């Protein structure tokens, strides 16, 4: 698979550890940055990674920031992206099996490198179940996405 990966300064070190791990599993990496520990804005890295997935140029995406929260929020604003913030192996498996997630968010300050690698391995290896109830639920999510994509955003 082609895996788009992006991190901000809070996830840069973990990205540097997991990229060779993902490559060792036989996957190709499309690295959208960042490449430093200087403060940067997470949406600037979540968006290009998610666009690669949404456009079919990458099969899946992995986003890393300090907690994974900001990256997951930004990712889920992109049409066609189903991003899950995961910090344990059960959730890594369930989010693929039940939710057919195409982007994974991790928090460098929450999980260590070893746990992150196992989460990624499980997430990459778990297929979507295609269970009738799960497909039906995903179709409802797509309807929500379509409904709100057609409406202008509220002024804050």
Coordinates of N, CA, C and O in Angstrom, one line a residue:
X1 N 0.8 -1.2 0.0 CA 0.0 0.0 0.0 C 0.9 1.3 0.0 O 2.0 1.2 0.5
X2 N 0.3 2.3 -0.5 CA 0.9 3.6 -0.4 C 0.3 4.3 0.8 O -0.9 4.4 0.9
X3 N 1.2 4.7 1.7 CA 0.8 5.3 3.0 C 1.2 6.8 3.0 O 2.4 7.0 3.0
X4 N 0.3 7.7 3.1 CA 0.6 9.1 3.3 C 0.8 9.4 4.8 O 0.1 8.9 5.6
X5 N 1.9 10.0 5.1 CA 2.2 10.3 6.5 C 2.6 11.7 6.7 O 3.3 12.3 5.9
X6 N 2.0 12.3 7.8 CA 2.3 13.7 8.1 C 2.3 13.8 9.6 O 1.6 13.1 10.4
X7 N 3.2 14.7 10.1 CA 3.3 15.0 11.5 C 3.6 16.5 11.7 O 4.2 17.1 10.8
X8 N 3.2 17.0 12.8 CA 3.7 18.3 13.2 C 4.9 18.2 14.1 O 5.4 17.1 14.3
X9 N 5.4 19.3 14.7 CA 6.6 19.2 15.5 C 6.4 18.3 16.7 O 7.4 17.7 17.2
X10 N 5.2 18.1 17.2 CA 4.9 17.2 18.4 C 4.9 15.8 18.0 O 4.9 14.9 18.9
X11 N 4.9 15.5 16.7 CA 4.9 14.1 16.3 C 6.0 13.7 15.4 O 6.2 12.6 15.0
X12 N 6.9 14.7 15.2 CA 8.0 14.5 14.3 C 8.9 13.3 14.7 O 9.3 12.5 13.8
X13 N 9.3 13.2 15.9 CA 10.2 12.1 16.4 C 9.6 10.8 16.2 O 10.3 9.8 15.7
X14 N 8.3 10.6 16.5 CA 7.6 9.3 16.3 C 7.5 9.0 14.8 O 7.7 7.8 14.4
X15 N 7.3 10.0 14.0 CA 7.2 9.8 12.5 C 8.6 9.2 12.0 O 8.6 8.3 11.2
X16 N 9.6 9.7 12.5 CA 11.0 9.3 12.1 C 11.2 7.8 12.5 O 12.0 7.1 11.9
X17 N 10.5 7.3 13.6 CA 10.7 5.9 14.0 C 9.7 5.0 13.2 O 10.1 3.9 12.8
X18 N 8.5 5.5 12.9 CA 7.5 4.6 12.3 C 7.7 4.5 10.8 O 7.3 3.5 10.2
X19 N 8.3 5.5 10.1 CA 8.4 5.4 8.7 C 9.3 4.2 8.3 O 8.8 3.4 7.4
X20 N 10.5 4.0 8.8 CA 11.2 2.8 8.4 C 10.5 1.5 8.8 O 10.6 0.5 8.1
X21 N 9.7 1.5 9.9 CA 8.9 0.3 10.3 C 7.9 0.0 9.3 O 7.7 -1.1 8.8
X22 N 7.1 1.0 8.8 CA 6.1 0.8 7.8 C 6.7 0.3 6.5 O 6.2 -0.6 5.8
X23 N 7.9 0.9 6.1 CA 8.6 0.4 4.9 C 9.0 -1.0 5.1 O 9.0 -1.8 4.1
X24 N 9.4 -1.4 6.3 CA 9.8 -2.8 6.5 C 8.7 -3.8 6.4 O 8.9 -5.0 6.1
X25 N 7.5 -3.3 6.5 CA 6.3 -4.1 6.3 C 5.9 -4.2 4.8 O 5.0 -4.9 4.4
X26 N 6.7 -3.5 3.9 CA 6.5 -3.6 2.5 C 5.7 -2.5 1.9 O 5.3 -2.5 0.7
X27 N 5.4 -1.4 2.6 CA 4.6 -0.3 2.2 C 5.4 0.8 1.7 O 6.5 1.1 2.2
X28 N 4.9 1.6 0.8 CA 5.5 2.8 0.3 C 5.0 4.0 1.1 O 3.9 4.1 1.4
X29 N 5.9 4.9 1.4 CA 5.6 6.1 2.2 C 5.6 7.3 1.3 O 6.5 7.5 0.5
X30 N 4.5 8.1 1.5 CA 4.4 9.5 0.9 C 4.5 10.4 2.1 O 3.5 10.7 2.7
X31 N 5.6 11.0 2.4 CA 5.9 11.8 3.5 C 5.6 13.3 3.2 O 6.3 13.8 2.4
X32 N 4.6 13.9 3.8 CA 4.3 15.3 3.6 C 4.9 16.2 4.6 O 4.6 17.4 4.6
X33 N 5.7 15.7 5.5 CA 6.4 16.5 6.5 C 5.7 16.4 7.9 O 4.8 15.6 8.0
X34 N 6.1 17.1 8.8 CA 7.2 18.1 8.8 C 8.5 17.3 9.1 O 8.5 16.2 9.4
X35 N 9.6 18.1 9.0 CA 10.9 17.5 9.1 C 11.8 18.2 10.2 O 13.0 18.3 10.0
X36 N 11.1 18.7 11.2 CA 11.8 19.4 12.3 C 11.0 19.4 13.5 O 9.8 19.0 13.6
X37 N 11.6 19.8 14.6 CA 10.9 20.0 15.9 C 10.5 21.4 16.2 O 10.1 21.7 17.3
X38 N 10.7 22.3 15.2 CA 10.3 23.7 15.4 C 8.8 23.8 15.3 O 8.2 23.1 14.5
X39 N 8.1 24.6 16.0 CA 6.7 24.7 16.1 C 6.1 25.0 14.7 O 6.5 25.9 14.0
X40 N 5.2 24.1 14.3 CA 4.4 24.3 13.0 C 2.9 24.0 13.4 O 2.6 23.6 14.4
X41 N 2.1 24.2 12.4 CA 0.6 24.1 12.6 C 0.2 22.7 12.0 O 0.3 22.5 10.8
X42 N -0.5 21.9 12.9 CA -0.9 20.6 12.4 C -1.8 20.5 11.2 O -1.6 19.6 10.4
X43 N -2.7 21.5 11.0 CA -3.5 21.4 9.8 C -2.7 21.4 8.5 O -3.1 20.9 7.5
X44 N -1.5 22.1 8.5 CA -0.7 22.2 7.4 C -0.1 20.9 6.9 O 0.3 20.7 5.8
X45 N -0.2 19.9 7.8 CA 0.3 18.5 7.5 C -0.8 17.5 7.4 O -0.7 16.5 6.6
X46 N -1.8 17.7 8.1 CA -3.0 16.8 8.0 C -3.7 16.9 6.7 O -4.0 15.9 6.0
X47 N -3.8 18.2 6.2 CA -4.5 18.4 4.9 C -3.8 17.7 3.7 O -4.5 16.9 3.0
X48 N -2.5 17.9 3.5 CA -2.0 17.3 2.3 C -2.0 15.7 2.4 O -2.2 15.1 1.4
X49 N -1.8 15.2 3.6 CA -1.8 13.7 3.7 C -3.3 13.2 3.4 O -3.4 12.2 2.7
X50 N -4.3 13.9 3.9 CA -5.6 13.5 3.7 C -6.1 13.7 2.3 O -6.9 12.9 1.7
X51 N -5.6 14.7 1.6 CA -5.9 14.9 0.2 C -5.4 13.8 -0.6 O -6.0 13.3 -1.6
X52 N -4.2 13.3 -0.3 CA -3.6 12.2 -1.0 C -4.5 10.9 -0.9 O -4.8 10.2 -1.9
X53 N -5.1 10.7 0.3 CA -6.0 9.6 0.5 C -7.3 9.8 -0.2 O -7.8 9.0 -0.9
X54 N -7.9 11.0 0.0 CA -9.2 11.3 -0.6 C -9.1 11.2 -2.2 O -10.1 10.9 -2.8
X55 N -8.0 11.6 -2.7 CA -7.8 11.6 -4.2 C -7.4 10.2 -4.7 O -7.2 10.1 -6.0
X56 N -7.2 9.3 -3.9 CA -6.8 7.9 -4.3 C -5.3 7.8 -4.6 O -4.9 6.8 -5.2
X57 N -4.5 8.8 -4.3 CA -3.1 8.8 -4.6 C -2.3 8.0 -3.5 O -1.2 7.6 -3.7
X58 N -3.0 7.8 -2.3 CA -2.5 7.0 -1.3 C -3.6 6.1 -0.8 O -4.8 6.5 -0.9
X59 N -3.3 4.9 -0.4 CA -4.3 4.0 0.1 C -4.8 4.3 1.5 O -6.0 4.2 1.8
X60 N -3.9 4.8 2.3 CA -4.2 5.2 3.7 C -3.3 6.3 4.1 O -2.3 6.6 3.5
X61 N -3.7 6.9 5.3 CA -2.8 7.9 5.8 C -2.6 7.7 7.3 O -3.4 7.1 8.0
X62 N -1.5 8.2 7.8 CA -1.2 8.2 9.2 C -0.7 9.6 9.6 O 0.1 10.2 8.9
X63 N -1.3 10.2 10.7 CA -1.0 11.5 11.1 C -0.6 11.4 12.6 O -1.1 10.7 13.4
X64 N 0.4 12.2 12.9 CA 1.0 12.2 14.3 C 1.2 13.6 14.8 O 1.8 14.4 14.1
X65 N 0.7 13.9 15.9 CA 1.0 15.2 16.6 C 1.2 14.8 18.1 O 1.4 13.6 18.4
X66 N 1.2 15.8 19.0 CA 1.5 15.5 20.4 C 0.5 14.5 21.0 O 0.9 13.6 21.6
X67 N -0.8 14.8 20.8 CA -1.8 14.0 21.3 C -2.6 13.2 20.2 O -3.3 12.2 20.6
X68 N -2.5 13.6 19.0 CA -3.3 13.0 17.9 C -4.7 13.7 17.8 O -5.3 13.5 16.7
X69 N -5.0 14.5 18.7 CA -6.4 15.1 18.7 C -6.5 16.1 17.6 O -7.4 16.1 16.8
X70 N -5.6 17.1 17.5 CA -5.7 18.1 16.5 C -5.6 17.5 15.1 O -6.4 17.9 14.2
X71 N -4.7 16.6 14.9 CA -4.7 15.9 13.6 C -6.0 15.2 13.2 O -6.4 15.3 12.1
X72 N -6.6 14.5 14.2 CA -7.8 13.8 13.8 C -9.0 14.8 13.6 O -9.8 14.5 12.7
X73 N -9.0 15.9 14.3 CA -10.0 16.9 14.0 C -9.9 17.4 12.6 O -10.8 17.5 11.8
X74 N -8.7 17.8 12.2 CA -8.4 18.4 10.9 C -8.7 17.4 9.8 O -9.3 17.7 8.8
X75 N -8.3 16.1 10.0 CA -8.5 15.1 9.0 C -9.9 14.9 8.7 O -10.3 14.7 7.6
X76 N -10.7 14.8 9.7 CA -12.2 14.5 9.5 C -13.0 15.7 8.9 O -14.1 15.5 8.6
X77 N -12.3 16.8 8.6 CA -12.9 17.8 7.9 C -12.8 17.6 6.4 O -13.5 18.3 5.6
X78 N -12.0 16.7 5.9 CA -11.8 16.4 4.5 C -12.8 15.4 4.1 O -12.9 14.3 4.7
X79 N -13.5 15.7 3.0 CA -14.5 14.8 2.5 C -13.9 13.4 2.1 O -12.8 13.4 1.5
X80 N -14.5 12.4 2.6 CA -14.1 11.0 2.2 C -13.1 10.4 3.2 O -12.7 9.3 3.2
X81 N -12.7 11.2 4.2 CA -11.7 10.8 5.2 C -12.5 10.3 6.4 O -13.4 10.9 6.9
X82 N -12.1 9.1 6.9 CA -12.6 8.5 8.2 C -11.3 8.3 9.0 O -10.7 7.3 8.9
X83 N -11.0 9.3 9.9 CA -9.8 9.2 10.7 C -10.2 8.8 12.1 O -11.2 9.4 12.7
X84 N -9.4 7.9 12.7 CA -9.6 7.5 14.1 C -8.3 7.8 14.9 O -7.2 7.5 14.4
X85 N -8.5 8.4 16.0 CA -7.4 8.6 17.0 C -7.3 7.3 17.8 O -8.3 6.9 18.5
X86 N -6.2 6.6 17.8 CA -6.0 5.3 18.4 C -4.8 5.3 19.3 O -3.7 5.8 18.9
X87 N -5.0 4.7 20.5 CA -3.9 4.6 21.4 C -3.8 3.2 22.0 O -3.1 2.9 22.9
X88 N -4.5 2.2 21.4 CA -4.5 0.8 21.9 C -4.7 -0.1 20.7 O -5.3 0.3 19.7
X89 N -4.3 -1.4 20.9 CA -4.5 -2.4 19.8 C -5.9 -2.8 19.5 O -6.2 -3.0 18.3
X90 N -6.7 -2.9 20.5 CA -8.1 -3.2 20.2 C -8.8 -2.2 19.4 O -9.5 -2.5 18.4
X91 N -8.6 -0.9 19.7 CA -9.2 0.2 18.9 C -8.6 0.2 17.4 O -9.3 0.5 16.5
X92 N -7.3 -0.1 17.3 CA -6.7 -0.2 16.0 C -7.4 -1.2 15.1 O -7.7 -1.0 13.9
X93 N -7.7 -2.4 15.7 CA -8.4 -3.4 15.0 C -9.8 -3.1 14.7 O -10.3 -3.2 13.6
X94 N -10.5 -2.6 15.7 CA -12.0 -2.3 15.6 C -12.3 -1.2 14.6 O -13.2 -1.2 13.9
X95 N -11.4 -0.2 14.6 CA -11.7 1.0 13.7 C -11.5 0.6 12.2 O -12.2 1.2 11.4
X96 N -10.7 -0.4 11.9 CA -10.7 -0.9 10.6 C -11.8 -1.9 10.3 O -12.5 -1.8 9.3
X97 N -12.0 -2.8 11.2 CA -13.0 -3.9 11.0 C -14.4 -3.3 11.0 O -15.2 -3.7 10.1
X98 N -14.7 -2.4 11.8 CA -16.1 -1.8 11.9 C -16.3 -0.5 11.1 O -17.4 -0.3 10.6
X99 N -15.3 0.3 11.1 CA -15.4 1.7 10.6 C -14.7 2.0 9.2 O -14.8 3.0 8.7
X100 N -14.0 1.0 8.8 CA -13.2 1.1 7.5 C -12.5 2.5 7.5 O -12.5 3.2 6.5
X101 N -11.8 2.8 8.6 CA -11.0 4.0 8.6 C -9.9 4.0 7.6 O -9.3 2.9 7.3
X102 N -9.6 5.1 7.0 CA -8.6 5.2 6.0 C -7.4 6.1 6.5 O -6.4 6.3 5.8
X103 N -7.6 6.7 7.6 CA -6.5 7.5 8.2 C -6.5 7.2 9.7 O -7.5 7.1 10.4
X104 N -5.2 7.1 10.2 CA -5.0 6.8 11.6 C -4.3 8.0 12.2 O -3.3 8.5 11.7
X105 N -4.7 8.4 13.4 CA -4.1 9.5 14.1 C -3.4 8.9 15.4 O -4.1 8.1 16.1
X106 N -2.2 9.4 15.7 CA -1.5 8.9 16.9 C -1.0 10.1 17.6 O -0.7 11.1 17.0
X107 N -0.8 10.0 18.9 CA -0.2 11.0 19.8 C 1.2 10.6 20.3 O 1.3 9.6 21.0
X108 N 2.2 11.3 19.9 CA 3.6 10.9 20.3 C 3.7 11.0 21.8 O 4.5 10.2 22.4
X109 N 3.0 11.9 22.4 CA 3.1 12.1 23.9 C 2.3 11.1 24.6 O 2.2 11.1 25.9
X110 N 1.5 10.3 23.9 CA 0.6 9.4 24.5 C 1.0 7.9 24.4 O 0.9 7.1 25.3
X111 N 1.6 7.6 23.2 CA 2.0 6.2 23.0 C 3.5 6.2 22.7 O 4.0 7.1 22.1
X112 N 4.2 5.2 23.2 CA 5.6 5.1 22.9 C 5.8 4.5 21.5 O 4.9 4.0 20.9
X113 N 7.1 4.5 21.0 CA 7.4 3.9 19.7 C 6.9 2.5 19.5 O 6.4 2.1 18.4
X114 N 7.2 1.6 20.5 CA 6.8 0.2 20.3 C 5.3 0.0 20.2 O 4.9 -0.8 19.3
X115 N 4.6 0.7 21.0 CA 3.1 0.6 21.0 C 2.6 1.1 19.7 O 1.7 0.6 19.0
X116 N 3.2 2.3 19.3 CA 2.8 2.9 18.0 C 3.0 2.0 16.8 O 2.1 1.8 15.9
X117 N 4.1 1.3 16.8 CA 4.4 0.3 15.7 C 3.4 -0.8 15.7 O 2.9 -1.2 14.6
X118 N 3.1 -1.3 16.8 CA 2.1 -2.4 16.9 C 0.7 -1.9 16.5 O 0.0 -2.6 15.8
X119 N 0.3 -0.7 16.9 CA -1.0 -0.1 16.5 C -1.0 0.0 15.0 O -2.0 -0.4 14.3
X120 N 0.1 0.5 14.4 CA 0.1 0.7 12.9 C 0.1 -0.7 12.2 O -0.7 -0.8 11.2
X121 N 0.8 -1.7 12.7 CA 0.8 -3.0 12.1 C -0.6 -3.6 12.1 O -1.1 -4.0 11.1
X122 N -1.3 -3.5 13.2 CA -2.6 -4.1 13.3 C -3.6 -3.3 12.4 O -4.4 -3.9 11.7
X123 N -3.5 -2.0 12.4 CA -4.3 -1.1 11.6 C -4.1 -1.4 10.1 O -5.1 -1.5 9.4
X124 N -2.9 -1.6 9.7 CA -2.6 -1.8 8.3 C -3.1 -3.2 7.9 O -3.5 -3.4 6.7
X125 N -3.0 -4.2 8.8 CA -3.3 -5.6 8.4 C -4.7 -5.9 8.6 O -5.2 -7.0 8.0
X126 N -5.5 -5.2 9.2 CA -6.9 -5.5 9.5 C -7.8 -5.0 8.3 O -7.8 -3.8 8.0
X127 N -8.5 -5.9 7.7 CA -9.4 -5.5 6.6 C -10.8 -5.0 7.2 O -11.1 -5.3 8.3
X128 N -11.5 -4.3 6.4 CA -12.9 -3.9 6.7 C -13.7 -5.2 6.6 O -13.6 -5.9 5.6
X129 N -14.6 -5.4 7.6 CA -15.4 -6.6 7.6 C -16.5 -6.7 6.5 O -16.9 -7.7 6.1
X130 N -16.9 -5.5 6.0 CA -18.0 -5.4 5.0 C -19.3 -6.0 5.6 O -20.2 -6.3 4.8
X131 N -19.4 -6.0 6.9 CA -20.6 -6.5 7.5 C -21.7 -5.6 7.2 O -21.6 -4.3 7.1
X132 N -22.9 -6.1 7.0 CA -24.1 -5.4 6.5 C -24.3 -4.2 7.5 O -24.6 -3.1 7.0
X133 N -24.3 -4.4 8.8 CA -24.6 -3.3 9.7 C -23.5 -2.2 9.6 O -23.9 -1.0 9.8
X134 N -22.3 -2.6 9.4 CA -21.2 -1.6 9.3 C -21.3 -0.8 8.0 O -21.1 0.4 8.0
X135 N -21.6 -1.5 6.9 CA -21.8 -0.8 5.7 C -22.9 0.2 5.8 O -22.8 1.4 5.3
X136 N -24.0 -0.2 6.4 CA -25.2 0.7 6.6 C -24.8 1.9 7.4 O -25.2 3.0 7.1
X137 N -24.1 1.7 8.4 CA -23.6 2.8 9.3 C -22.7 3.8 8.5 O -22.8 5.0 8.7
X138 N -21.8 3.2 7.8 CA -20.9 4.1 7.0 C -21.7 4.9 5.9 O -21.4 6.0 5.6
X139 N -22.7 4.3 5.4 CA -23.6 5.0 4.4 C -24.3 6.2 5.1 O -24.4 7.3 4.5
X140 N -24.7 6.0 6.3 CA -25.3 7.1 7.1 C -24.2 8.2 7.3 O -24.6 9.4 7.3
X141 N -23.0 7.8 7.6 CA -21.9 8.8 7.8 C -21.7 9.6 6.5 O -21.6 10.8 6.5
X142 N -21.7 8.9 5.4 CA -21.6 9.6 4.1 C -22.7 10.5 3.8 O -22.5 11.6 3.2
X143 N -23.9 10.2 4.3 CA -25.1 11.1 4.1 C -24.9 12.4 4.9 O -25.2 13.5 4.5
X144 N -24.4 12.2 6.1 CA -24.1 13.4 7.0 C -23.0 14.3 6.3 O -23.2 15.5 6.2
X145 N -22.0 13.6 5.8 CA -20.9 14.4 5.1 C -21.5 15.1 3.9 O -21.2 16.3 3.7
X146 N -22.3 14.5 3.1 CA -22.9 15.1 2.0 C -23.8 16.3 2.3 O -23.8 17.4 1.7
X147 N -24.6 16.1 3.4 CA -25.5 17.1 3.8 C -24.7 18.4 4.3 O -25.1 19.5 3.8
X148 N -23.7 18.2 5.0 CA -23.0 19.4 5.5 C -22.0 20.0 4.6 O -21.6 21.1 4.7
X149 N -21.6 19.2 3.6 CA -20.7 19.7 2.5 C -21.4 20.7 1.6 O -20.8 21.6 1.1
X150 N -22.7 20.5 1.6 CA -23.5 21.4 0.7 C -23.9 22.7 1.4 O -24.5 23.6 0.8
X151 N -23.7 22.8 2.7 CA -24.1 24.0 3.5 C -22.8 24.9 3.8 O -21.8 24.4 4.0
X152 N -23.0 26.2 3.7 CA -21.9 27.1 4.1 C -21.6 26.9 5.6 O -22.5 26.7 6.3
X153 N -20.4 27.1 5.9 CA -20.0 27.1 7.3 C -20.5 28.3 8.1 O -20.7 29.4 7.5
X154 N -20.8 28.1 9.3 CA -21.3 29.2 10.2 C -20.1 30.1 10.5 O -19.0 29.7 10.7
X155 N -20.4 31.4 10.6 CA -19.4 32.3 11.1 C -19.2 32.1 12.6 O -20.2 32.0 13.3
X156 N -18.0 32.2 13.0 CA -17.7 32.0 14.5 C -17.7 33.3 15.2 O -17.4 34.3 14.7

